[in-house]
């Protein structure tokens, strides 16, 4: 059934997780490819290109960010239409905004122009290509221009109930005369090789259900390596200001670039995403500047987006404070020691250097911040951040970051006493990581996790890792790591088991001044936004979840964090 929506058509598709039949697929492809998209007109004033250049200036290589003059006055000066400047590669993306009203925006802020309809409301930019004409490129002289769009193909991919709809859009750009007939204009630009042509691939996804959102929460971002050594490269760090400016310049209200709460709780990403067209503009700007040195220009540019680009610094600061600080300090100390800039003797645990007239008190902390060398450096950092951030954010044991810090101090003290007194160890990082893994495994009892090529229950993960370390590093190293399991179990016994089942008192509480160090509270996701619950509500939730377990599969290389309560006595009222 076709539903009329303003001047556009959208199609009612199967909702929820119902699979799309082949008949519906053919009907969908026929409807989308026949959809007549409105023409997007604009005047090629230098203003939009100039504002984009100002926004990108400090994010591009120095020679790329230059404008007409080296002085600050030249950088800020708006070029005149009399200068007849050519439109820089990629700058066409900030012209010809979508001609839609507010009522024609979907829930995620995207427009309905290319959307297939219910339930595919989530849009991502998958890739595309740009073909630049050999001559007759657009000139920023204030002339009227047009973008003619049409949907060239539609493909449905993915398993039943998890389909993704790929929509390929062809866009052609040209100058036009005032009052030029629309049908003649479309005919003139169709298959015209002498105009700027862009093809973009959009993918539309179903809205995730609540279970999928929880599974995505806190998931470590996927790192994608370059398939080959690049001829040229440039490193930059985007920020919220850049994302906002580009959204404004492109008339783009997509919430994944603007609303952090929506992006985390609904889309399941760690932070705001960088625009696909912004990535394209950055790549074209760097490449065109490089080619200009040898008198060359871009003729055709093809790209594919393999993974979301995040606002990296915001991701770091959005991470749980204790976990990010612990991981950052571990990375810094290990890099200094293995880089030869810091003598390892000055950071190991030596009681004689601590208990003296001028005590070296930093030795109480630095033994927990040195990873093993070589490849283990990366693995230790990964495990430390993954499990510490998972506990700090999602474990029902720690309603606030201060509670997690108290846990770290307690297990660290136990590890220090046991590992040094029993085995003479002077570095405790591996034992601390094992404590994190053991506590996480207790919170996720009953879940299946991937351990190399086999699946095991989460509660067996610490022992499995301990066994591997026993074989590869020897019994002493395994026993030192085992002190982490003892410390984790002792914390669990003193804070949960003894008070709950033995009627004892929990003496390991977080001091008020520690809570004051952190401006945080645990939030729970809902349909949209974040709902903050006080400690009592959080404890009630723990009680309600006691005894639950999940059979869902996850991975110890990066799994979703479940929530389990402390449990209650059986047989009571």
Coordinates of C-alpha atoms in Angstrom, one line a residue:
X1 CA 0.0 0.0 0.0
X2 CA 1.3 3.5 -0.9
X3 CA 0.7 6.3 1.6
X4 CA 0.7 9.9 0.4
X5 CA 2.9 12.1 2.6
X6 CA 2.9 15.7 1.5
X7 CA 4.3 15.8 -2.0
X8 CA 6.3 12.6 -1.5
X9 CA 5.4 8.9 -1.4
X10 CA 6.6 6.5 1.3
X11 CA 5.8 2.8 1.4
X12 CA 4.3 0.9 4.3
X13 CA 6.6 -2.2 4.8
X14 CA 6.4 -5.1 7.3
X15 CA 7.1 -3.8 10.8
X16 CA 9.1 -5.2 13.7
X17 CA 11.2 -8.2 12.8
X18 CA 9.0 -9.7 10.0
X19 CA 11.1 -10.7 7.0
X20 CA 10.6 -9.0 3.7
X21 CA 9.1 -11.3 1.0
X22 CA 10.5 -11.3 -2.5
X23 CA 7.2 -9.8 -3.8
X24 CA 7.6 -6.8 -1.4
X25 CA 11.2 -6.5 -2.4
X26 CA 10.3 -6.1 -6.1
X27 CA 7.5 -3.7 -5.2
X28 CA 9.8 -1.7 -3.1
X29 CA 12.5 -1.5 -5.8
X30 CA 9.8 -0.5 -8.4
X31 CA 8.4 2.2 -6.1
X32 CA 11.7 3.8 -5.1
X33 CA 13.3 3.8 -8.6
X34 CA 10.1 5.4 -10.0
X35 CA 10.0 8.0 -7.3
X36 CA 10.3 11.5 -8.8
X37 CA 12.6 13.5 -6.5
X38 CA 12.2 17.3 -6.3
X39 CA 14.9 19.4 -7.9
X40 CA 17.2 21.2 -5.5
X41 CA 18.1 24.7 -6.7
X42 CA 20.8 27.0 -5.3
X43 CA 22.8 30.1 -6.1
X44 CA 26.6 29.5 -6.3
X45 CA 27.6 32.2 -3.9
X46 CA 31.1 31.9 -2.4
X47 CA 29.6 32.1 1.1
X48 CA 28.9 28.4 1.8
X49 CA 32.3 27.3 0.4
X50 CA 34.0 30.0 2.4
X51 CA 32.4 29.0 5.7
X52 CA 33.3 25.3 5.0
X53 CA 36.9 26.4 4.3
X54 CA 37.0 28.3 7.6
X55 CA 35.6 25.2 9.5
X56 CA 38.1 22.8 7.9
X57 CA 41.2 25.1 8.0
X58 CA 42.7 23.8 11.3
X59 CA 41.8 20.2 10.5
X60 CA 43.7 20.0 7.2
X61 CA 47.4 20.0 6.3
X62 CA 48.8 23.5 6.4
X63 CA 49.1 23.9 2.7
X64 CA 45.5 22.6 2.2
X65 CA 44.0 25.0 4.7
X66 CA 45.4 28.1 3.0
X67 CA 43.1 30.5 1.3
X68 CA 43.7 33.6 -0.8
X69 CA 46.3 35.1 1.5
X70 CA 48.5 34.0 4.4
X71 CA 47.3 36.7 6.8
X72 CA 44.4 36.2 9.2
X73 CA 42.5 39.0 7.3
X74 CA 42.9 37.1 4.1
X75 CA 41.6 33.9 5.7
X76 CA 38.5 35.6 7.0
X77 CA 37.8 37.6 3.9
X78 CA 34.7 36.5 1.9
X79 CA 35.8 36.1 -1.8
X80 CA 33.9 38.2 -4.3
X81 CA 31.7 36.7 -7.1
X82 CA 33.8 38.7 -9.5
X83 CA 36.9 36.5 -8.8
X84 CA 35.2 33.7 -10.7
X85 CA 36.6 31.0 -8.4
X86 CA 36.0 27.4 -9.2
X87 CA 34.1 25.3 -6.7
X88 CA 36.7 23.2 -4.8
X89 CA 36.4 19.4 -4.9
X90 CA 33.8 18.2 -2.4
X91 CA 32.4 21.7 -1.7
X92 CA 29.3 20.9 -3.7
X93 CA 28.1 19.0 -0.7
X94 CA 27.3 22.2 1.2
X95 CA 25.1 23.5 -1.7
X96 CA 21.8 22.2 -2.9
X97 CA 20.3 21.3 0.6
X98 CA 17.3 19.0 0.7
X99 CA 14.1 20.9 0.0
X100 CA 11.9 19.4 2.8
X101 CA 9.8 20.8 5.6
X102 CA 10.0 19.9 9.3
X103 CA 7.1 17.5 8.9
X104 CA 9.1 15.6 6.3
X105 CA 11.8 14.6 8.7
X106 CA 11.9 11.2 10.3
X107 CA 12.4 10.4 14.0
X108 CA 16.2 10.4 13.6
X109 CA 16.2 13.8 11.9
X110 CA 16.8 12.5 8.3
X111 CA 14.5 13.4 5.5
X112 CA 12.0 11.2 3.7
X113 CA 13.3 11.8 0.2
X114 CA 15.1 8.4 -0.2
X115 CA 13.7 6.5 2.8
X116 CA 12.0 3.1 2.0
X117 CA 9.4 3.5 4.8
X118 CA 8.5 1.5 7.9
X119 CA 10.3 0.0 9.7
X120 CA 13.6 1.2 8.1
X121 CA 14.1 4.5 9.8
X122 CA 17.9 4.4 10.5
X123 CA 20.1 5.8 7.7
X124 CA 23.8 5.4 7.3
X125 CA 26.1 6.6 4.5
X126 CA 27.8 3.5 2.9
X127 CA 29.9 5.1 0.2
X128 CA 29.8 6.3 -3.4
X129 CA 31.9 8.0 -6.1
X130 CA 32.3 11.5 -7.6
X131 CA 33.2 12.1 -11.3
X132 CA 34.6 15.6 -12.1
X133 CA 34.2 17.0 -15.6
X134 CA 37.3 17.7 -17.5
X135 CA 36.1 21.2 -18.3
X136 CA 33.3 23.4 -17.3
X137 CA 33.4 22.9 -13.5
X138 CA 31.0 25.0 -11.4
X139 CA 32.1 28.6 -10.7
X140 CA 31.3 30.6 -7.6
X141 CA 29.9 33.6 -9.4
X142 CA 26.4 33.7 -7.9
X143 CA 24.8 31.9 -10.9
X144 CA 21.7 29.8 -10.4
X145 CA 22.4 26.0 -10.4
X146 CA 20.5 22.8 -9.9
X147 CA 21.0 19.3 -8.5
X148 CA 18.9 16.6 -10.3
X149 CA 18.5 13.4 -8.2
X150 CA 17.1 10.0 -9.0
X151 CA 17.2 6.6 -7.3
X152 CA 19.1 4.3 -9.7
X153 CA 19.0 1.0 -7.8
X154 CA 17.7 -0.7 -4.6
X155 CA 19.1 -3.8 -3.1
X156 CA 18.0 -5.8 0.0
X157 CA 20.7 -7.7 1.9
X158 CA 20.9 -9.6 5.1
X159 CA 19.2 -12.4 6.9
X160 CA 15.5 -12.6 7.3
X161 CA 14.3 -10.2 9.9
X162 CA 17.6 -8.3 9.8
X163 CA 17.5 -7.0 6.3
X164 CA 19.3 -3.8 5.2
X165 CA 18.1 -1.8 2.3
X166 CA 20.8 -0.2 0.1
X167 CA 19.6 2.7 -2.0
X168 CA 21.9 4.1 -4.7
X169 CA 21.3 7.7 -5.6
X170 CA 22.6 9.5 -8.7
X171 CA 23.1 13.3 -8.5
X172 CA 24.0 15.6 -11.4
X173 CA 24.9 19.3 -11.0
X174 CA 24.8 22.1 -13.5
X175 CA 24.1 25.7 -14.0
X176 CA 20.7 26.7 -15.2
X177 CA 19.0 29.7 -16.7
X178 CA 16.3 31.5 -14.7
X179 CA 12.9 29.9 -15.5
X180 CA 14.3 26.9 -17.4
X181 CA 11.7 24.3 -17.9
X182 CA 12.0 21.4 -15.5
X183 CA 11.4 18.6 -18.0
X184 CA 13.9 20.0 -20.5
X185 CA 16.4 20.4 -17.7
X186 CA 16.1 16.8 -16.6
X187 CA 16.4 15.7 -20.2
X188 CA 19.5 17.9 -20.7
X189 CA 21.3 16.5 -17.7
X190 CA 20.4 12.8 -18.1
X191 CA 23.6 10.9 -18.9
X192 CA 25.5 14.1 -19.6
X193 CA 29.2 13.3 -19.1
X194 CA 30.2 17.0 -19.0
X195 CA 28.6 17.8 -15.7
X196 CA 29.7 17.0 -12.1
X197 CA 28.2 13.7 -11.2
X198 CA 27.9 12.1 -7.8
X199 CA 26.7 8.6 -6.8
X200 CA 26.0 7.9 -3.1
X201 CA 25.0 4.6 -1.5
X202 CA 22.7 4.9 1.6
X203 CA 21.8 2.0 3.8
X204 CA 18.6 1.9 5.7
X205 CA 18.3 -0.3 8.8
X206 CA 15.5 -1.3 11.1
X207 CA 15.2 0.4 14.5
X208 CA 16.9 -1.7 17.1
X209 CA 14.8 -3.4 19.8
X210 CA 15.6 -2.9 23.5
X211 CA 17.7 -6.1 23.7
X212 CA 19.8 -5.0 20.7
X213 CA 20.4 -1.6 22.3
X214 CA 21.6 -3.1 25.5
X215 CA 23.9 -5.5 23.7
X216 CA 25.4 -2.6 21.8
X217 CA 25.9 -0.4 24.9
X218 CA 29.5 -0.1 25.9
X219 CA 30.7 -2.2 23.0
X220 CA 34.3 -1.5 21.9
X221 CA 34.6 0.3 18.6
X222 CA 35.9 -1.7 15.7
X223 CA 39.3 -0.6 14.3
X224 CA 39.7 -0.9 10.6
X225 CA 43.2 -1.1 9.1
X226 CA 44.1 0.3 5.7
X227 CA 44.1 -2.5 3.1
X228 CA 47.4 -1.1 1.7
X229 CA 50.1 1.3 2.7
X230 CA 48.7 4.8 1.6
X231 CA 50.7 7.1 -0.7
X232 CA 49.6 10.1 1.3
X233 CA 47.9 10.2 4.7
X234 CA 46.7 12.8 7.2
X235 CA 45.7 12.5 10.8
X236 CA 43.1 14.7 12.4
X237 CA 40.8 14.8 15.5
X238 CA 37.2 15.9 14.8
X239 CA 35.2 17.6 17.5
X240 CA 31.6 18.6 18.2
X241 CA 32.1 22.1 16.8
X242 CA 33.1 20.7 13.4
X243 CA 30.2 18.3 13.4
X244 CA 27.7 21.0 14.2
X245 CA 29.1 23.4 11.6
X246 CA 28.9 20.8 8.9
X247 CA 25.4 19.8 9.9
X248 CA 24.4 23.5 9.7
X249 CA 26.1 24.0 6.3
X250 CA 24.4 20.9 4.8
X251 CA 21.0 21.5 6.3
X252 CA 21.4 18.1 8.0
X253 CA 19.4 17.4 11.1
X254 CA 20.5 13.7 11.5
X255 CA 20.7 13.2 15.3
X256 CA 23.7 10.8 15.2
X257 CA 25.8 13.9 14.5
X258 CA 24.2 16.2 17.0
X259 CA 22.5 14.4 19.9
X260 CA 24.9 12.3 22.1
X261 CA 22.1 10.7 24.2
X262 CA 20.2 9.6 21.1
X263 CA 23.3 8.2 19.5
X264 CA 24.2 6.1 22.5
X265 CA 20.8 5.0 23.7
X266 CA 19.0 4.4 20.4
X267 CA 21.7 3.8 17.7
X268 CA 24.1 2.0 20.1
X269 CA 27.2 4.0 19.2
X270 CA 29.7 5.1 21.7
X271 CA 29.5 8.8 20.7
X272 CA 28.6 11.2 17.9
X273 CA 29.4 10.0 14.4
X274 CA 31.3 11.9 11.8
X275 CA 29.2 12.6 8.7
X276 CA 29.9 10.5 5.6
X277 CA 30.0 13.6 3.4
X278 CA 32.3 15.3 5.8
X279 CA 34.7 12.4 5.5
X280 CA 34.4 12.6 1.7
X281 CA 35.1 16.4 1.8
X282 CA 38.2 15.9 4.0
X283 CA 39.6 13.2 1.7
X284 CA 39.0 15.2 -1.5
X285 CA 40.5 18.4 0.1
X286 CA 43.7 16.6 1.1
X287 CA 44.1 14.7 -2.2
X288 CA 43.4 17.7 -4.4
X289 CA 46.0 19.7 -2.6
X290 CA 48.5 16.9 -3.0
X291 CA 47.9 16.5 -6.7
X292 CA 47.9 20.3 -7.4
X293 CA 51.7 20.3 -6.5
X294 CA 52.3 18.3 -9.7
X295 CA 49.7 20.1 -11.8
X296 CA 47.2 17.2 -11.6
X297 CA 43.5 17.1 -10.6
X298 CA 41.0 14.5 -9.5
X299 CA 38.9 13.0 -12.3
X300 CA 37.1 10.3 -10.4
X301 CA 37.0 9.4 -6.7
X302 CA 35.5 6.2 -5.3
X303 CA 35.2 5.5 -1.6
X304 CA 33.5 3.1 0.8
X305 CA 32.7 3.6 4.5
X306 CA 33.8 0.5 6.4
X307 CA 33.1 1.6 10.0
X308 CA 31.6 4.6 11.8
X309 CA 34.0 7.5 12.5
X310 CA 33.6 8.8 16.0
X311 CA 34.5 12.1 17.7
X312 CA 37.6 10.5 19.2
X313 CA 38.4 12.9 22.0
X314 CA 34.7 13.0 23.0
X315 CA 34.8 9.1 23.1
X316 CA 37.7 9.3 25.5
X317 CA 36.1 11.8 27.8
X318 CA 32.8 10.0 27.6
X319 CA 34.4 6.8 28.9
X320 CA 34.0 6.0 32.6
X321 CA 36.5 8.2 34.5
X322 CA 38.2 5.6 36.6
X323 CA 38.6 3.1 33.6
X324 CA 39.9 5.8 31.2
X325 CA 42.3 7.2 33.7
X326 CA 43.6 3.8 34.7
X327 CA 44.1 2.8 31.0
X328 CA 45.7 6.1 30.0
X329 CA 48.2 6.0 32.9
X330 CA 49.0 2.3 32.1
X331 CA 49.6 3.2 28.4
X332 CA 51.8 6.2 29.4
X333 CA 53.9 4.4 32.0
X334 CA 54.4 1.3 29.8
X335 CA 55.4 3.4 26.8
X336 CA 57.9 5.3 28.8
X337 CA 59.5 2.2 30.3
X338 CA 59.6 0.1 27.1
X339 CA 60.7 3.2 25.2
X340 CA 63.7 3.6 27.5
X341 CA 62.6 7.0 28.8
X342 CA 61.9 5.7 32.3
X343 CA 63.9 3.3 34.4
X344 CA 61.7 0.5 35.5
X345 CA 63.5 0.3 38.9
X346 CA 61.7 3.5 39.9
X347 CA 58.2 2.2 39.5
X348 CA 58.3 -1.4 40.9
X349 CA 57.0 -2.3 44.3
X350 CA 59.9 -2.2 46.8
X351 CA 58.7 -2.0 50.5
X352 CA 62.2 -0.7 51.6
X353 CA 61.8 2.3 49.4
X354 CA 58.3 3.0 50.6
X355 CA 58.7 2.7 54.4
X356 CA 61.5 5.1 55.0
X357 CA 62.1 8.7 56.1
X358 CA 61.3 10.1 52.6
X359 CA 58.9 7.5 51.3
X360 CA 58.5 6.9 47.6
X361 CA 54.7 6.7 47.9
X362 CA 54.1 6.5 44.1
X363 CA 55.3 2.9 44.3
X364 CA 52.0 2.0 45.8
X365 CA 50.3 2.8 42.5
X366 CA 52.9 2.4 39.7
X367 CA 53.3 -1.4 40.0
X368 CA 49.7 -1.7 38.7
X369 CA 50.4 0.4 35.6
X370 CA 53.0 -1.6 33.7
X371 CA 52.0 -4.1 31.1
X372 CA 53.9 -7.0 29.8
X373 CA 56.2 -6.1 26.8
X374 CA 55.7 -6.5 23.0
X375 CA 52.3 -7.8 21.8
X376 CA 51.1 -8.2 25.4
X377 CA 51.2 -4.4 25.7
X378 CA 48.2 -4.2 23.4
X379 CA 46.3 -7.1 24.9
X380 CA 46.8 -5.9 28.5
X381 CA 45.5 -2.4 27.6
X382 CA 42.6 -3.9 25.8
X383 CA 41.6 -6.2 28.6
X384 CA 42.1 -3.5 31.2
X385 CA 39.9 -1.0 29.4
X386 CA 37.2 -3.5 28.3
X387 CA 36.5 -5.1 31.6
X388 CA 37.2 -2.1 33.9
X389 CA 34.9 0.2 31.8
X390 CA 32.2 -2.6 31.6
X391 CA 32.2 -2.9 35.4
X392 CA 32.2 0.8 36.1
X393 CA 29.4 1.5 33.7
X394 CA 27.1 -1.5 33.9
X395 CA 27.9 -3.6 37.0
X396 CA 25.0 -3.4 39.6
X397 CA 27.7 -3.6 42.2
X398 CA 28.9 0.0 41.4
X399 CA 26.1 2.5 41.2
X400 CA 28.7 5.3 40.9
X401 CA 32.3 5.7 39.8
X402 CA 33.4 6.3 43.3
X403 CA 32.2 2.7 44.2
X404 CA 34.3 1.3 41.5
X405 CA 37.3 3.3 42.6
X406 CA 36.9 1.9 46.1
X407 CA 36.8 -1.6 44.6
X408 CA 40.0 -1.0 42.7
X409 CA 41.8 0.2 45.8
X410 CA 40.6 -2.8 47.9
X411 CA 41.5 -5.5 45.3
X412 CA 44.8 -3.7 44.6
X413 CA 45.7 -3.7 48.3
X414 CA 44.9 -7.4 48.6
X415 CA 46.9 -8.2 45.4
X416 CA 49.9 -6.2 46.7
X417 CA 50.0 -8.1 49.9
X418 CA 49.5 -11.6 48.5
X419 CA 51.6 -11.3 45.4
X420 CA 54.6 -9.6 47.0
X421 CA 54.5 -11.6 50.3
X422 CA 54.0 -15.0 48.8
X423 CA 55.8 -14.8 45.5
X424 CA 58.0 -11.7 45.7
X425 CA 56.3 -10.1 42.7
X426 CA 57.0 -6.4 42.2
X427 CA 54.5 -5.8 39.3
X428 CA 50.8 -6.4 39.8
X429 CA 49.1 -5.3 36.5
X430 CA 48.2 -8.8 35.3
X431 CA 46.7 -9.7 38.7
X432 CA 44.5 -6.5 38.7
X433 CA 43.2 -7.3 35.2
X434 CA 42.4 -10.8 36.3
X435 CA 40.4 -9.3 39.2
X436 CA 38.4 -7.3 36.7
X437 CA 37.7 -10.4 34.6
X438 CA 36.7 -12.4 37.6
X439 CA 34.3 -9.8 38.9
X440 CA 32.8 -9.4 35.4
X441 CA 32.4 -13.2 35.1
X442 CA 30.5 -13.3 38.4
X443 CA 28.1 -10.6 37.1
X444 CA 27.6 -12.6 33.9
X445 CA 27.2 -16.1 35.3
X446 CA 25.4 -18.4 32.8
X447 CA 26.4 -16.5 29.7
X448 CA 28.3 -18.2 26.9
X449 CA 31.5 -16.5 25.9
X450 CA 33.9 -17.3 23.0
X451 CA 37.3 -18.4 24.3
X452 CA 39.5 -18.8 21.2
X453 CA 37.6 -21.4 19.1
X454 CA 35.3 -22.8 21.8
X455 CA 32.4 -21.5 23.9
X456 CA 32.5 -21.7 27.6
X457 CA 30.4 -20.3 30.4
X458 CA 31.4 -16.8 31.6
X459 CA 32.2 -18.0 35.2
X460 CA 34.9 -20.3 33.7
X461 CA 36.7 -17.6 31.8
X462 CA 39.1 -16.6 34.6
X463 CA 40.2 -20.2 35.1
X464 CA 40.6 -20.7 31.4
X465 CA 42.8 -17.7 31.1
X466 CA 44.8 -18.8 34.1
X467 CA 45.3 -22.2 32.6
X468 CA 46.7 -20.7 29.3
X469 CA 49.0 -18.4 31.4
X470 CA 50.2 -21.5 33.3
X471 CA 51.2 -23.2 30.1
X472 CA 52.7 -20.2 28.4
X473 CA 54.4 -18.3 31.3
X474 CA 54.8 -21.0 34.0
X475 CA 53.2 -21.8 37.4
X476 CA 54.6 -18.8 39.2
X477 CA 53.1 -16.3 36.8
X478 CA 49.8 -18.1 36.9
X479 CA 49.7 -18.0 40.7
X480 CA 50.5 -14.3 40.8
X481 CA 47.6 -13.7 38.5
X482 CA 45.5 -16.0 40.7
X483 CA 45.9 -13.4 43.5
X484 CA 43.6 -11.2 41.4
X485 CA 40.9 -13.9 41.6
X486 CA 41.4 -14.2 45.4
X487 CA 41.1 -10.4 45.8
X488 CA 38.0 -10.2 43.6
X489 CA 36.3 -13.1 45.5
X490 CA 37.2 -11.6 48.9
X491 CA 35.6 -8.3 47.8
X492 CA 32.5 -10.2 46.7
X493 CA 32.4 -12.1 50.0
X494 CA 32.8 -9.0 52.2
X495 CA 30.4 -6.8 50.3
X496 CA 27.7 -9.2 49.1
X497 CA 27.8 -12.8 50.3
X498 CA 28.5 -12.1 54.0
X499 CA 26.0 -9.3 54.4
X500 CA 23.3 -11.1 52.4
X501 CA 23.6 -14.7 53.6
X502 CA 25.6 -14.3 56.8
X503 CA 23.8 -11.4 58.3
X504 CA 27.0 -9.5 58.6
X505 CA 27.8 -5.9 57.9
X506 CA 29.4 -4.4 54.8
X507 CA 32.5 -2.5 56.0
X508 CA 33.8 -1.7 52.5
X509 CA 31.8 1.4 51.8
X510 CA 32.7 4.4 49.7
X511 CA 33.6 7.6 51.6
X512 CA 31.6 10.7 50.8
X513 CA 34.7 12.6 49.7
X514 CA 35.4 9.9 47.1
X515 CA 31.8 10.3 45.7
X516 CA 32.4 14.1 45.6
X517 CA 35.3 13.5 43.2
X518 CA 32.9 12.4 40.5
X519 CA 30.0 14.2 39.1
X520 CA 28.1 11.1 37.9
X521 CA 25.1 8.9 38.4
X522 CA 24.0 5.7 36.7
X523 CA 21.6 6.2 33.9
X524 CA 19.3 3.7 32.3
X525 CA 18.2 3.8 28.7
X526 CA 14.6 4.1 27.6
X527 CA 12.9 4.8 24.3
X528 CA 14.6 8.2 24.0
X529 CA 16.9 10.1 26.3
X530 CA 18.3 9.0 29.7
X531 CA 16.4 8.3 32.9
X532 CA 18.5 8.7 36.0
X533 CA 17.7 6.6 39.1
X534 CA 18.9 7.3 42.6
X535 CA 20.7 4.7 44.7
X536 CA 17.6 3.2 46.2
X537 CA 16.0 2.6 42.8
X538 CA 19.2 1.1 41.6
X539 CA 19.3 -1.3 44.6
X540 CA 15.6 -2.2 44.0
X541 CA 16.5 -3.0 40.4
X542 CA 19.3 -5.3 41.6
X543 CA 16.8 -7.1 43.8
X544 CA 14.4 -7.5 40.9
X545 CA 17.1 -9.0 38.7
X546 CA 18.5 -11.5 41.2
X547 CA 18.8 -14.9 40.0
X548 CA 18.5 -14.0 36.3
X549 CA 20.9 -15.3 33.7
X550 CA 21.2 -15.0 30.0
X551 CA 22.0 -17.7 27.5
X552 CA 23.0 -15.2 24.8
X553 CA 26.4 -15.6 23.2
X554 CA 29.1 -13.0 23.7
X555 CA 32.8 -12.8 23.5
X556 CA 35.5 -12.1 26.1
X557 CA 37.2 -9.9 23.5
X558 CA 34.3 -7.5 23.8
X559 CA 30.9 -8.6 25.1
X560 CA 27.8 -6.8 26.3
X561 CA 27.5 -6.3 30.0
X562 CA 24.5 -7.9 31.6
X563 CA 23.0 -6.8 34.9
X564 CA 22.7 -9.2 37.8
X565 CA 21.6 -8.5 41.3
X566 CA 23.1 -9.7 44.6
X567 CA 20.5 -12.5 45.0
X568 CA 18.1 -13.2 47.9
X569 CA 17.6 -16.1 50.3
X570 CA 15.5 -19.0 49.0
X571 CA 12.5 -20.1 51.0
X572 CA 11.7 -16.7 52.5
X573 CA 8.5 -14.7 52.2

